[in-house]
mmCIF file of C-alpha atoms and ligand atoms in Angstrom:
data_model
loop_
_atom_site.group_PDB
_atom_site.id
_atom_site.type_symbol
_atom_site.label_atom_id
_atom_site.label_comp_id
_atom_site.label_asym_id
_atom_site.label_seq_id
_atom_site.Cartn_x
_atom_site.Cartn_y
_atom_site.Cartn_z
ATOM 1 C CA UNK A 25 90.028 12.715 -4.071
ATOM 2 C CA UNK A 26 86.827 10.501 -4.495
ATOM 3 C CA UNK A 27 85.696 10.099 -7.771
ATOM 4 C CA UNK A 28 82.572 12.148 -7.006
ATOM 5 C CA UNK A 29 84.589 15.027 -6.033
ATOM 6 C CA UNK A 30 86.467 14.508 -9.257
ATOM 7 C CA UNK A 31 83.697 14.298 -11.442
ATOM 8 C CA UNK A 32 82.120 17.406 -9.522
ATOM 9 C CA UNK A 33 85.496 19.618 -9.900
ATOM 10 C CA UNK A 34 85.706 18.605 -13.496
ATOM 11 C CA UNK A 35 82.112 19.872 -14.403
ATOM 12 C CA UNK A 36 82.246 22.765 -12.016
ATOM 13 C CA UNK A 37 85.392 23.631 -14.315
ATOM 14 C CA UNK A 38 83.129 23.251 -17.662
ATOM 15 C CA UNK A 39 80.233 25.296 -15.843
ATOM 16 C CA UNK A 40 82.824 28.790 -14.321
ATOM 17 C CA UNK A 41 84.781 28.136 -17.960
ATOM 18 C CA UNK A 42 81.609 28.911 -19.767
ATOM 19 C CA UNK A 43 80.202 31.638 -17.342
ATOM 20 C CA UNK A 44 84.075 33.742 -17.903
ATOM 21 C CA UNK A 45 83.483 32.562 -21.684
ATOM 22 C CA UNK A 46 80.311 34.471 -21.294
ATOM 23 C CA UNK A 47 81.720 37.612 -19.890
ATOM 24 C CA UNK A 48 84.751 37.672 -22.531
ATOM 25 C CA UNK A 49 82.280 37.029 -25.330
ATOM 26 C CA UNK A 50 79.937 40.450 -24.414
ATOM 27 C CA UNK A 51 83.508 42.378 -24.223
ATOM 28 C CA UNK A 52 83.634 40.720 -27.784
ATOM 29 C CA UNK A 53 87.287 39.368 -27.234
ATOM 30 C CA UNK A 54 85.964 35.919 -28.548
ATOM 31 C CA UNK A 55 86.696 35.172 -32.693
ATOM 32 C CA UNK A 56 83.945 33.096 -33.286
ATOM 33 C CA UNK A 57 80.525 31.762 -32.582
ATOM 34 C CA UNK A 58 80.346 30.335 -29.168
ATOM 35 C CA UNK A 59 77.729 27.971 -27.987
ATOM 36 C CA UNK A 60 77.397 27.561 -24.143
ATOM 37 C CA UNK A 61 77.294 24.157 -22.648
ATOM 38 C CA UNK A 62 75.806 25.238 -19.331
ATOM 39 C CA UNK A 63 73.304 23.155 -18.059
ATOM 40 C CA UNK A 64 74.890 19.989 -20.042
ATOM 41 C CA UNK A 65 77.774 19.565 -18.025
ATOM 42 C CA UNK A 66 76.849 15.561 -16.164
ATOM 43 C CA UNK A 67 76.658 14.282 -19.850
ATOM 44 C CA UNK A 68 80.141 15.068 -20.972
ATOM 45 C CA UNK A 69 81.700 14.567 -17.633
ATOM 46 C CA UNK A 70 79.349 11.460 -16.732
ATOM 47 C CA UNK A 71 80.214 9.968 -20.637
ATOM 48 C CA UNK A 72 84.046 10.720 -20.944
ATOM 49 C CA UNK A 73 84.576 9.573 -16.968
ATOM 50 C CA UNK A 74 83.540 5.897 -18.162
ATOM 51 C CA UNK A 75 86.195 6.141 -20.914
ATOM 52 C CA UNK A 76 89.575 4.578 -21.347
ATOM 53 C CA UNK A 77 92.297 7.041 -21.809
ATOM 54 C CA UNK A 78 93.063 5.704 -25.246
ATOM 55 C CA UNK A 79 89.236 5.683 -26.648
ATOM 56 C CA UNK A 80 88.757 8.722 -28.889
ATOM 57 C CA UNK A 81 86.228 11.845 -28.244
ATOM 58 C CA UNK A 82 84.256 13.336 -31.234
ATOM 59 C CA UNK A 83 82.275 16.634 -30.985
ATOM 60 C CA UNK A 84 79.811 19.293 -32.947
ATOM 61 C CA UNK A 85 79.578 22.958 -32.111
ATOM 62 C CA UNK A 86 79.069 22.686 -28.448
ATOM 63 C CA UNK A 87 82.156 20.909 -27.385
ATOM 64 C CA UNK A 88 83.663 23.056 -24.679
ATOM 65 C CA UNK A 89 82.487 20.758 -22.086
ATOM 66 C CA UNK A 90 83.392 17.432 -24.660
ATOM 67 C CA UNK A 91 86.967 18.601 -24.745
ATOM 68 C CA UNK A 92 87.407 19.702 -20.783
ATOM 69 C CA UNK A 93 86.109 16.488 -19.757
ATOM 70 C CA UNK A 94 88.480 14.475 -22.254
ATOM 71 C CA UNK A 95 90.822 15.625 -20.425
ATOM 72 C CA UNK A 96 91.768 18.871 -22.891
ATOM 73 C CA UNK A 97 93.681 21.948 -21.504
ATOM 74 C CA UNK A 98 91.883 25.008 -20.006
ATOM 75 C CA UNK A 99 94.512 27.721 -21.438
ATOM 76 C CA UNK A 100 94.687 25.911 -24.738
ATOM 77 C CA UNK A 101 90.557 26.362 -25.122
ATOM 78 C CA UNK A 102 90.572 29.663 -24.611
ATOM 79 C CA UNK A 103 93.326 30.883 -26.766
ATOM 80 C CA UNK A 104 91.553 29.009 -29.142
ATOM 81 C CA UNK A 105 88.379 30.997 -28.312
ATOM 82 C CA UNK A 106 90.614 34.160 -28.336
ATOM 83 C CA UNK A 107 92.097 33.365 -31.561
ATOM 84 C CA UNK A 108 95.611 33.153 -30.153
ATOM 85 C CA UNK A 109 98.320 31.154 -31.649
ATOM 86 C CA UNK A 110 98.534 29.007 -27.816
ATOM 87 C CA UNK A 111 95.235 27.443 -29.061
ATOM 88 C CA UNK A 112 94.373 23.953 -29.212
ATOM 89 C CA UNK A 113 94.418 24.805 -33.020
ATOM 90 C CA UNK A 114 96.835 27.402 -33.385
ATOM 91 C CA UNK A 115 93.702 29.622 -32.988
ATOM 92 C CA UNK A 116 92.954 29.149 -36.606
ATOM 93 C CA UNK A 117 89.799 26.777 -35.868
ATOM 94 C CA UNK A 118 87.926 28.850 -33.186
ATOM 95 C CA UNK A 119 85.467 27.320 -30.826
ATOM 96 C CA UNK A 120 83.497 25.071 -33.520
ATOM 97 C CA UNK A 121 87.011 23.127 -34.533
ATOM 98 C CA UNK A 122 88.990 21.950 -31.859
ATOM 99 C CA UNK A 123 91.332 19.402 -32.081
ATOM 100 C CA UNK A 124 93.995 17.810 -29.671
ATOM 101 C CA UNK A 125 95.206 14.338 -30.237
ATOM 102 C CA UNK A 126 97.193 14.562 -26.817
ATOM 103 C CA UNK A 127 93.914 13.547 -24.888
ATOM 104 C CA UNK A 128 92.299 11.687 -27.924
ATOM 105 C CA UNK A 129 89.903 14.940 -29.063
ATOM 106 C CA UNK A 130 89.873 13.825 -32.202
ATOM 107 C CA UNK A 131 87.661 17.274 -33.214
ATOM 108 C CA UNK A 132 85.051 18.818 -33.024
ATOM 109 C CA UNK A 133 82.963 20.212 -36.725
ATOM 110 C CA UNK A 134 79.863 22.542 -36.787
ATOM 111 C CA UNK A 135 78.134 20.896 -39.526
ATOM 112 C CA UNK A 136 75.315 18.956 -38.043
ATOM 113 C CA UNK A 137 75.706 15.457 -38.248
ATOM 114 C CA UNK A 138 79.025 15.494 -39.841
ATOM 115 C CA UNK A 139 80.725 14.132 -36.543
ATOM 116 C CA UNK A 140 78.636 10.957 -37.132
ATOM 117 C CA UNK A 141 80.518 9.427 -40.448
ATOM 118 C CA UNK A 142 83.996 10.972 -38.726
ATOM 119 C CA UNK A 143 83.459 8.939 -36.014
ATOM 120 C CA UNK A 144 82.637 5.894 -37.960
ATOM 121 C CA UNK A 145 85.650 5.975 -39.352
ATOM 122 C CA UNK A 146 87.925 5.880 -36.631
ATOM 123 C CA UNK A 147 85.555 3.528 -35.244
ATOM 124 C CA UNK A 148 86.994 1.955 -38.250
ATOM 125 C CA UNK A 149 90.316 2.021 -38.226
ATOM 126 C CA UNK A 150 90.231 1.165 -34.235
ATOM 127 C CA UNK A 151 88.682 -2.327 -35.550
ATOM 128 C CA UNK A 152 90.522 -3.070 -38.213
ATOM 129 C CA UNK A 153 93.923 -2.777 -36.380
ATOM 130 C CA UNK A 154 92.554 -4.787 -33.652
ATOM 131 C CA UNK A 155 92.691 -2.008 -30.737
ATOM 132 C CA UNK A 156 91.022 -2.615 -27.448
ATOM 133 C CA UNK A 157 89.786 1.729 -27.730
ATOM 134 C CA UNK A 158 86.095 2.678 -28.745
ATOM 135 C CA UNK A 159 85.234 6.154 -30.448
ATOM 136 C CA UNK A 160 82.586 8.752 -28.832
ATOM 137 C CA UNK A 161 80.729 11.221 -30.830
ATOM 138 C CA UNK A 162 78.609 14.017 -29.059
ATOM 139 C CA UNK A 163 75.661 15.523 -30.933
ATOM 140 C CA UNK A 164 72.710 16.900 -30.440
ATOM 141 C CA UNK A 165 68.774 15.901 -30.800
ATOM 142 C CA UNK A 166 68.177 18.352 -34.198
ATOM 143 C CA UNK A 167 71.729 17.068 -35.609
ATOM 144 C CA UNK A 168 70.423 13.383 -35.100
ATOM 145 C CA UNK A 169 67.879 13.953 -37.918
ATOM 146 C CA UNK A 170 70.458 14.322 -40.580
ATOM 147 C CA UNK A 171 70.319 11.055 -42.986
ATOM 148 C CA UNK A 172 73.830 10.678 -42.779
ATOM 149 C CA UNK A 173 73.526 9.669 -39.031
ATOM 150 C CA UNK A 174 71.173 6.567 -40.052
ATOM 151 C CA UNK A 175 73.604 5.548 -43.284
ATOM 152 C CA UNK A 176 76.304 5.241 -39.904
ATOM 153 C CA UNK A 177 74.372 3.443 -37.582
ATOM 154 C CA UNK A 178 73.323 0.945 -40.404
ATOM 155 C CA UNK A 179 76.956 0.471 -41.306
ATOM 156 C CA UNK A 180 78.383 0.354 -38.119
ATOM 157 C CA UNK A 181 76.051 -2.260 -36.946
ATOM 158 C CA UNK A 182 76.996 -4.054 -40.328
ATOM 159 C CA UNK A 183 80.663 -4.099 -39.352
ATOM 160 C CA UNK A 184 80.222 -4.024 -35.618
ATOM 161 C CA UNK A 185 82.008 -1.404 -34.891
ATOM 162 C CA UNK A 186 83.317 0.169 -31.460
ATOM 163 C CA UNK A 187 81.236 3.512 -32.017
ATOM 164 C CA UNK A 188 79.085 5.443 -29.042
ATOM 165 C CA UNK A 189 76.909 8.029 -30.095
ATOM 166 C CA UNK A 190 75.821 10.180 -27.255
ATOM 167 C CA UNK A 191 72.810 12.124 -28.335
ATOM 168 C CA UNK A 192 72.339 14.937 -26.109
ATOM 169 C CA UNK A 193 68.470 15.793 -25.957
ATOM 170 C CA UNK A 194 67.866 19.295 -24.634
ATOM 171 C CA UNK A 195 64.695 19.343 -26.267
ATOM 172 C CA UNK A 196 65.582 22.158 -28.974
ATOM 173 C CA UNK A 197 67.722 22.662 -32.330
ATOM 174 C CA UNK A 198 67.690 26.209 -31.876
ATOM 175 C CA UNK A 199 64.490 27.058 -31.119
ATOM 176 C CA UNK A 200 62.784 24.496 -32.897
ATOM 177 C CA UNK A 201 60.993 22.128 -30.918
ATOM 178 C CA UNK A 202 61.217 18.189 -31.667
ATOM 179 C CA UNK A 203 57.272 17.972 -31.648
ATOM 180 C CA UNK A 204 57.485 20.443 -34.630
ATOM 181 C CA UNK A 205 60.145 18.257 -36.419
ATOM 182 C CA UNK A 206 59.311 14.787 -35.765
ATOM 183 C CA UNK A 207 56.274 12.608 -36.861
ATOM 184 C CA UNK A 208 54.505 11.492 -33.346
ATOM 185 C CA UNK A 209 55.405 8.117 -34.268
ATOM 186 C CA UNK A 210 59.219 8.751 -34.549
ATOM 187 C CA UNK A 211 60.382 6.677 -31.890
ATOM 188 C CA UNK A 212 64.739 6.407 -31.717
ATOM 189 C CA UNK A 213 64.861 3.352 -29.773
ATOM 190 C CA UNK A 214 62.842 1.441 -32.600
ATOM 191 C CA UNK A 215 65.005 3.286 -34.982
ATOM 192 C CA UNK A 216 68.409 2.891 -33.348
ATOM 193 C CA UNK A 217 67.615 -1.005 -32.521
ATOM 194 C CA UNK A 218 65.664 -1.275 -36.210
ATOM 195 C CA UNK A 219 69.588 -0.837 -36.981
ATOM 196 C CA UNK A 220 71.198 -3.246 -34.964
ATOM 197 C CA UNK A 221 72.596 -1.031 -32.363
ATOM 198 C CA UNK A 222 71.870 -0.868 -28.508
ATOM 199 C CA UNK A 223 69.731 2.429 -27.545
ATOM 200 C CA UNK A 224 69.978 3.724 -23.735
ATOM 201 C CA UNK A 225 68.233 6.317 -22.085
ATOM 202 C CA UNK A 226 69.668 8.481 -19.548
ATOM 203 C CA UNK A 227 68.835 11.568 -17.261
ATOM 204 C CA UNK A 228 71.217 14.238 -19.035
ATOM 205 C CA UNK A 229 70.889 15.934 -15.677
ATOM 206 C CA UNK A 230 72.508 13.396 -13.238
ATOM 207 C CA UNK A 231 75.803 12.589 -13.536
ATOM 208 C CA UNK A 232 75.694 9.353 -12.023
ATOM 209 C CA UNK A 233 72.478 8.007 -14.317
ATOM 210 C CA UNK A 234 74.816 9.358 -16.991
ATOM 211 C CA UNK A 235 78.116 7.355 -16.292
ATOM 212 C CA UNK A 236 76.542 4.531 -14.892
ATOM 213 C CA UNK A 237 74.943 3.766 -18.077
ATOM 214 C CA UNK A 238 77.517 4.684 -20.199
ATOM 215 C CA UNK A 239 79.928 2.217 -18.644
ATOM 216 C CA UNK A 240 76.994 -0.696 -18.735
ATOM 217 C CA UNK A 241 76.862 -0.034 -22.379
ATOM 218 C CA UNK A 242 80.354 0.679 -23.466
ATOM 219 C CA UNK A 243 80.871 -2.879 -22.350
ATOM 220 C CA UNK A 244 79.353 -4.129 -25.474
ATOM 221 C CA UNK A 245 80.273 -1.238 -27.244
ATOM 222 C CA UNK A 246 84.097 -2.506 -27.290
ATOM 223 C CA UNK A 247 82.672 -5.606 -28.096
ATOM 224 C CA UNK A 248 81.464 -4.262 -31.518
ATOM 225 C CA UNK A 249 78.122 -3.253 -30.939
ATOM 226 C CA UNK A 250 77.620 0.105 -31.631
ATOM 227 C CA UNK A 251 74.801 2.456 -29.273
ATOM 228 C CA UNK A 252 73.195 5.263 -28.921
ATOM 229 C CA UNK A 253 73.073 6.859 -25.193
ATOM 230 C CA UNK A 254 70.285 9.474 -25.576
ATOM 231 C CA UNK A 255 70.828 11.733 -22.386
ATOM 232 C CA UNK A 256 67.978 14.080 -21.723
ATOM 233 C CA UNK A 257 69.025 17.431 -20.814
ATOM 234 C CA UNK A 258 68.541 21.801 -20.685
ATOM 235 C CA UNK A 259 70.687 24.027 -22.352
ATOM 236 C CA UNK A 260 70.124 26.937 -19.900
ATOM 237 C CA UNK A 261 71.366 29.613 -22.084
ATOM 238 C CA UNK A 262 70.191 30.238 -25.929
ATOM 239 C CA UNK A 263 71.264 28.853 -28.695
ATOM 240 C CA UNK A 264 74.486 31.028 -29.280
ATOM 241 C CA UNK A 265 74.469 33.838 -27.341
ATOM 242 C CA UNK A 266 75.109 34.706 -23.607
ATOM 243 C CA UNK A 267 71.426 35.619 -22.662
ATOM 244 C CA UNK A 268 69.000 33.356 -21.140
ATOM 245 C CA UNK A 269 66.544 34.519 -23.436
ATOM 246 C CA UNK A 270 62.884 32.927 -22.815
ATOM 247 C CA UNK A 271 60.546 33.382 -25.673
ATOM 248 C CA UNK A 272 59.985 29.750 -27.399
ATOM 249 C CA UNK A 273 60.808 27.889 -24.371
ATOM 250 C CA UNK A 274 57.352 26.277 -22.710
ATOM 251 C CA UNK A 275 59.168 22.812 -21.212
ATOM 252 C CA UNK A 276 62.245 24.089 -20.453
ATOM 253 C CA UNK A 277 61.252 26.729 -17.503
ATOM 254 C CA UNK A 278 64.195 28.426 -16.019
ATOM 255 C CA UNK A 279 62.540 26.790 -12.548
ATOM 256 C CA UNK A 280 63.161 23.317 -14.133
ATOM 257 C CA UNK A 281 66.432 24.240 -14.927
ATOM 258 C CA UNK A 282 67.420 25.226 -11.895
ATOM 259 C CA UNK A 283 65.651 22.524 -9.843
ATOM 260 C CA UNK A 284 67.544 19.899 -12.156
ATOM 261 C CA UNK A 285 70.556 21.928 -12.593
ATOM 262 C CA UNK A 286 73.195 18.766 -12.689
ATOM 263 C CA UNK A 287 76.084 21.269 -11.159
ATOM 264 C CA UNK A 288 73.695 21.969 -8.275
ATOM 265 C CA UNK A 289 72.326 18.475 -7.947
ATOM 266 C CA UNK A 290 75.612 17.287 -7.669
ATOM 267 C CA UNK A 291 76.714 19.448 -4.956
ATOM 268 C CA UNK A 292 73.734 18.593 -2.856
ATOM 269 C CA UNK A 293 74.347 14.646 -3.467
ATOM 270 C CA UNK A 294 78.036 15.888 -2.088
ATOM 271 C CA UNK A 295 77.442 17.137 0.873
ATOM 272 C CA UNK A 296 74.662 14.625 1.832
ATOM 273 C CA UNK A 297 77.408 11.848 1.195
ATOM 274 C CA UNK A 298 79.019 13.388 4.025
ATOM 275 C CA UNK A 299 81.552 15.765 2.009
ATOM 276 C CA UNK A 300 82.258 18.694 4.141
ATOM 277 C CA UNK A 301 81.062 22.220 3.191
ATOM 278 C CA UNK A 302 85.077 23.062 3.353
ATOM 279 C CA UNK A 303 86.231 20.837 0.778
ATOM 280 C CA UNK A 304 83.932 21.617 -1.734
ATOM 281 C CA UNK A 305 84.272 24.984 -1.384
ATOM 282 C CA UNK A 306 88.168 24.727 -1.600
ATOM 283 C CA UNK A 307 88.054 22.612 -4.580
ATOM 284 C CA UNK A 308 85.136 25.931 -6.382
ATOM 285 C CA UNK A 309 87.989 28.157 -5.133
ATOM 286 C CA UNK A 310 91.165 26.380 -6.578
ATOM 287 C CA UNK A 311 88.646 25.964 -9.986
ATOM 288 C CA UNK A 312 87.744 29.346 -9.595
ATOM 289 C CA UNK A 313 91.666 30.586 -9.767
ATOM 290 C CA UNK A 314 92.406 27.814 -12.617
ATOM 291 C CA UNK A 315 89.809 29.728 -14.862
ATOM 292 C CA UNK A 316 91.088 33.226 -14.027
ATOM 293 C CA UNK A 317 94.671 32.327 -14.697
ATOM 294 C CA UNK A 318 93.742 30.134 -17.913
ATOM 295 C CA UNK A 319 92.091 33.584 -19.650
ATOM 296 C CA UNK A 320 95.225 36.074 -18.073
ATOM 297 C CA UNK A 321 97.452 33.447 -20.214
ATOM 298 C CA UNK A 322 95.075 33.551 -23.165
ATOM 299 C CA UNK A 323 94.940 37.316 -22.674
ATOM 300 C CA UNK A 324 98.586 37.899 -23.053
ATOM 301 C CA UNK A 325 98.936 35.355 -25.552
ATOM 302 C CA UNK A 326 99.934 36.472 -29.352
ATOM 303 C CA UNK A 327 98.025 36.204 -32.251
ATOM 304 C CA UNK A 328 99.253 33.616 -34.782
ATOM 305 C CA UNK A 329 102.412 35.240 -37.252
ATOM 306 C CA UNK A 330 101.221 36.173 -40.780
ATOM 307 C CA UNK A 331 104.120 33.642 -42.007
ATOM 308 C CA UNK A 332 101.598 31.111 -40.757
ATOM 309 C CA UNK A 333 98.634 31.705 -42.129
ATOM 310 C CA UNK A 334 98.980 29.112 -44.469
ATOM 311 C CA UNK A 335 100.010 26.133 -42.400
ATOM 312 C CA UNK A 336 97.993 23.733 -40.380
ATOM 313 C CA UNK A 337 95.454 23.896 -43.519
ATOM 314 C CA UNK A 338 96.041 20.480 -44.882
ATOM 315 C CA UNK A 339 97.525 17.644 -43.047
ATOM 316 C CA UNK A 340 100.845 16.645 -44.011
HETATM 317 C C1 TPP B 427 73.810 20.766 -41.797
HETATM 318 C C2 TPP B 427 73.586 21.977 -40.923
HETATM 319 N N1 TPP B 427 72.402 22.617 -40.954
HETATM 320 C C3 TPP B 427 72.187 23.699 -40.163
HETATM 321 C C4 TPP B 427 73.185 24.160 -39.340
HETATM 322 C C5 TPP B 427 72.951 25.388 -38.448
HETATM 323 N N2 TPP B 427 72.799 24.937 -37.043
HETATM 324 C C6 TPP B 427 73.822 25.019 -36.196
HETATM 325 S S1 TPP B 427 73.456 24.390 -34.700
HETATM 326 C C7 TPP B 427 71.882 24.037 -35.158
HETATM 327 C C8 TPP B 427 70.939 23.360 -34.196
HETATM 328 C C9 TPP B 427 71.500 22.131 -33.636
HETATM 329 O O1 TPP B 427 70.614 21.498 -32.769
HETATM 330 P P1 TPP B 427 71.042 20.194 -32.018
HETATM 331 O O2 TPP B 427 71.698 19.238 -32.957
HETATM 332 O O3 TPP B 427 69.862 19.698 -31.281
HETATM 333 O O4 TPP B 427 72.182 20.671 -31.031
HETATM 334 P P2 TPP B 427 72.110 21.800 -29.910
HETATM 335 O O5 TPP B 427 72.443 23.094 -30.575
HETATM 336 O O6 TPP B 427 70.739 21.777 -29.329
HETATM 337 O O7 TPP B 427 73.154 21.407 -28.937
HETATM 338 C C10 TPP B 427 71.656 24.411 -36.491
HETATM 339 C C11 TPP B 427 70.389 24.227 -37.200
HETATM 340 C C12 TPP B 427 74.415 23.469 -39.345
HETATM 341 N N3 TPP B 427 75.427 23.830 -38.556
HETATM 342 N N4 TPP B 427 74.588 22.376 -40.116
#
């Protein structure tokens, strides 16, 4: 399979994932918060596709796509979701706090900007035992306000550390819009340069502007320069909930979103490469059958026993 096709199967999975998430979520089978990645789907893909298998993925509280395109397991995810004790966490952590080190997720934590000094430190630790991997973190435009994120960028150019931040810009922290948090002179390349790191833009919405970049700039990442790769993005759906739900949302039309929709966009760049209409339908279908199977499995799954309710809480 080309690595276009690849990279189009993997965020088609993120994108059908999400839309059954959706469905499970209104029948309220889903333990937790959920936060839909839809519409975000060419930064995780484009970012974790110009990884090395041993670098190590970071996320926040919209990290289904983060943890698919790591390479994390389908059935796992959603008996997290569900709360069932086949989940990447036992189904004690819910969809704000997965964790797999089989693929390198190191985790994922809801409190904005806490991912930042996490990934620091395994930034850290990847330096100081001389390792060839780098460390990712995923967060979002609101959560890269939080003063802890410029304490890490400071330090991490200090000790040049192999650390990526990948800021993804979708223009809102709930439905608060950056011109209504940020001084008009706020300006992150000065601020993430000001540091001593390398600052990239990319269009969130194309998945090869997205990898491309990333790859250019992990280069001196592993180096020991750190950077931040601001992708500019939609979230189509709100905040938390499955609605697409309109009211503060002025640049970010539902026509924009679906003109720049990076699912769509990369179909279309598919089948003018000269992909045939066949094989990228078989590959939604086989997708299509991976999903439904993934949430019969997480359906049937049990709950986790009472006898362990208290394990997995520390690590040991
Ligand atoms: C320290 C902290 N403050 C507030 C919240 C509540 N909260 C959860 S998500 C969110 C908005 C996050 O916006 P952004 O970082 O841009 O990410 P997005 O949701 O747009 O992906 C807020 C305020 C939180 N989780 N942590």
């Amino acid at each position: 399979m080309s690595s276009l096709l690849s990279a189009y199967k993997k965020m088609f999975l993120i994108r059908t994932a999400e839309q059954e998430i959706a469905a499970l979520y209104i029948k309220n089978k889903i333990m937790s918060f959920v936060h839909f990645y839809i519409g975000q789907e060419a930064v995780a893909v484009g970012v974790c596709d110009a990884l090395e298998k041993n670098d190590k993925v970071l996320g926040n509280h919209r990290s289904h796509g983060h943890y698919l395109a790591k390479g994390g397991d389908l059935k796992k995810m959603i008996c997290e979701l569900l709360g069932k004790e086949n989940g990447s966490s036992h189904g004690k952590g819910g969809s704000m706090h997965m964790i797999d080190k089989s693929v390198n997720f190191v985790g994922s934590t809801p409190i904005l900007g806490s991912v930042v000094p996490l990934a620091c430190g395994t930034a850290f630790e990847q330096k100081y035992n001389k390792k060839h991997d780098i460390t990712a973190a995923f967060l979002g435009d609101g959560a890269f306000e939080e003063g802890v994120v410029y304490e890490t960028l400071n330090l991490s150019a200090l000790f040049k550390l192999p650390l990526l931040l990948v800021v993804e810009n979708n223009l809102f922290a709930v439905n608060s819009k950056i011109k209504d948090r940020r001084s008009e002179n706020y300006d992150i390349q000065k601020i993430v340069t000001g540091f001593g790191a390398n600052y990239v833009k990319a269009d969130g919405n194309d998945y090869d502007d997205v990898f491309n970049k990333a790859k250019k700039l992990l280069q001196e990442v592993r180096a020991g320069k750190p950077a931040v790769l601001e992708c500019i993005t939609y979230r189509h759906m709100a905040h938390s909930a499955p609605i697409f739900e309109e009211g503060y949302r002025e640049e970010d039309t539902p026509e924009k979103r679906e003109e720049r929709d990076s699912v769509k966009r990369m179909r279309r760049k598919l089948l003018e490469s000269g992909v045939s209409e066949e094989a990228v339908s078989s590959i939604e279908e086989e997708v299509k059958k991976t999903v439904a199977d993934s949430i019969e499995f997480a359906l049937s799954s049990d709950y986790p026993k009472k006898e362990s309710l208290y394990t997995d809480l520390y690590a040991s």
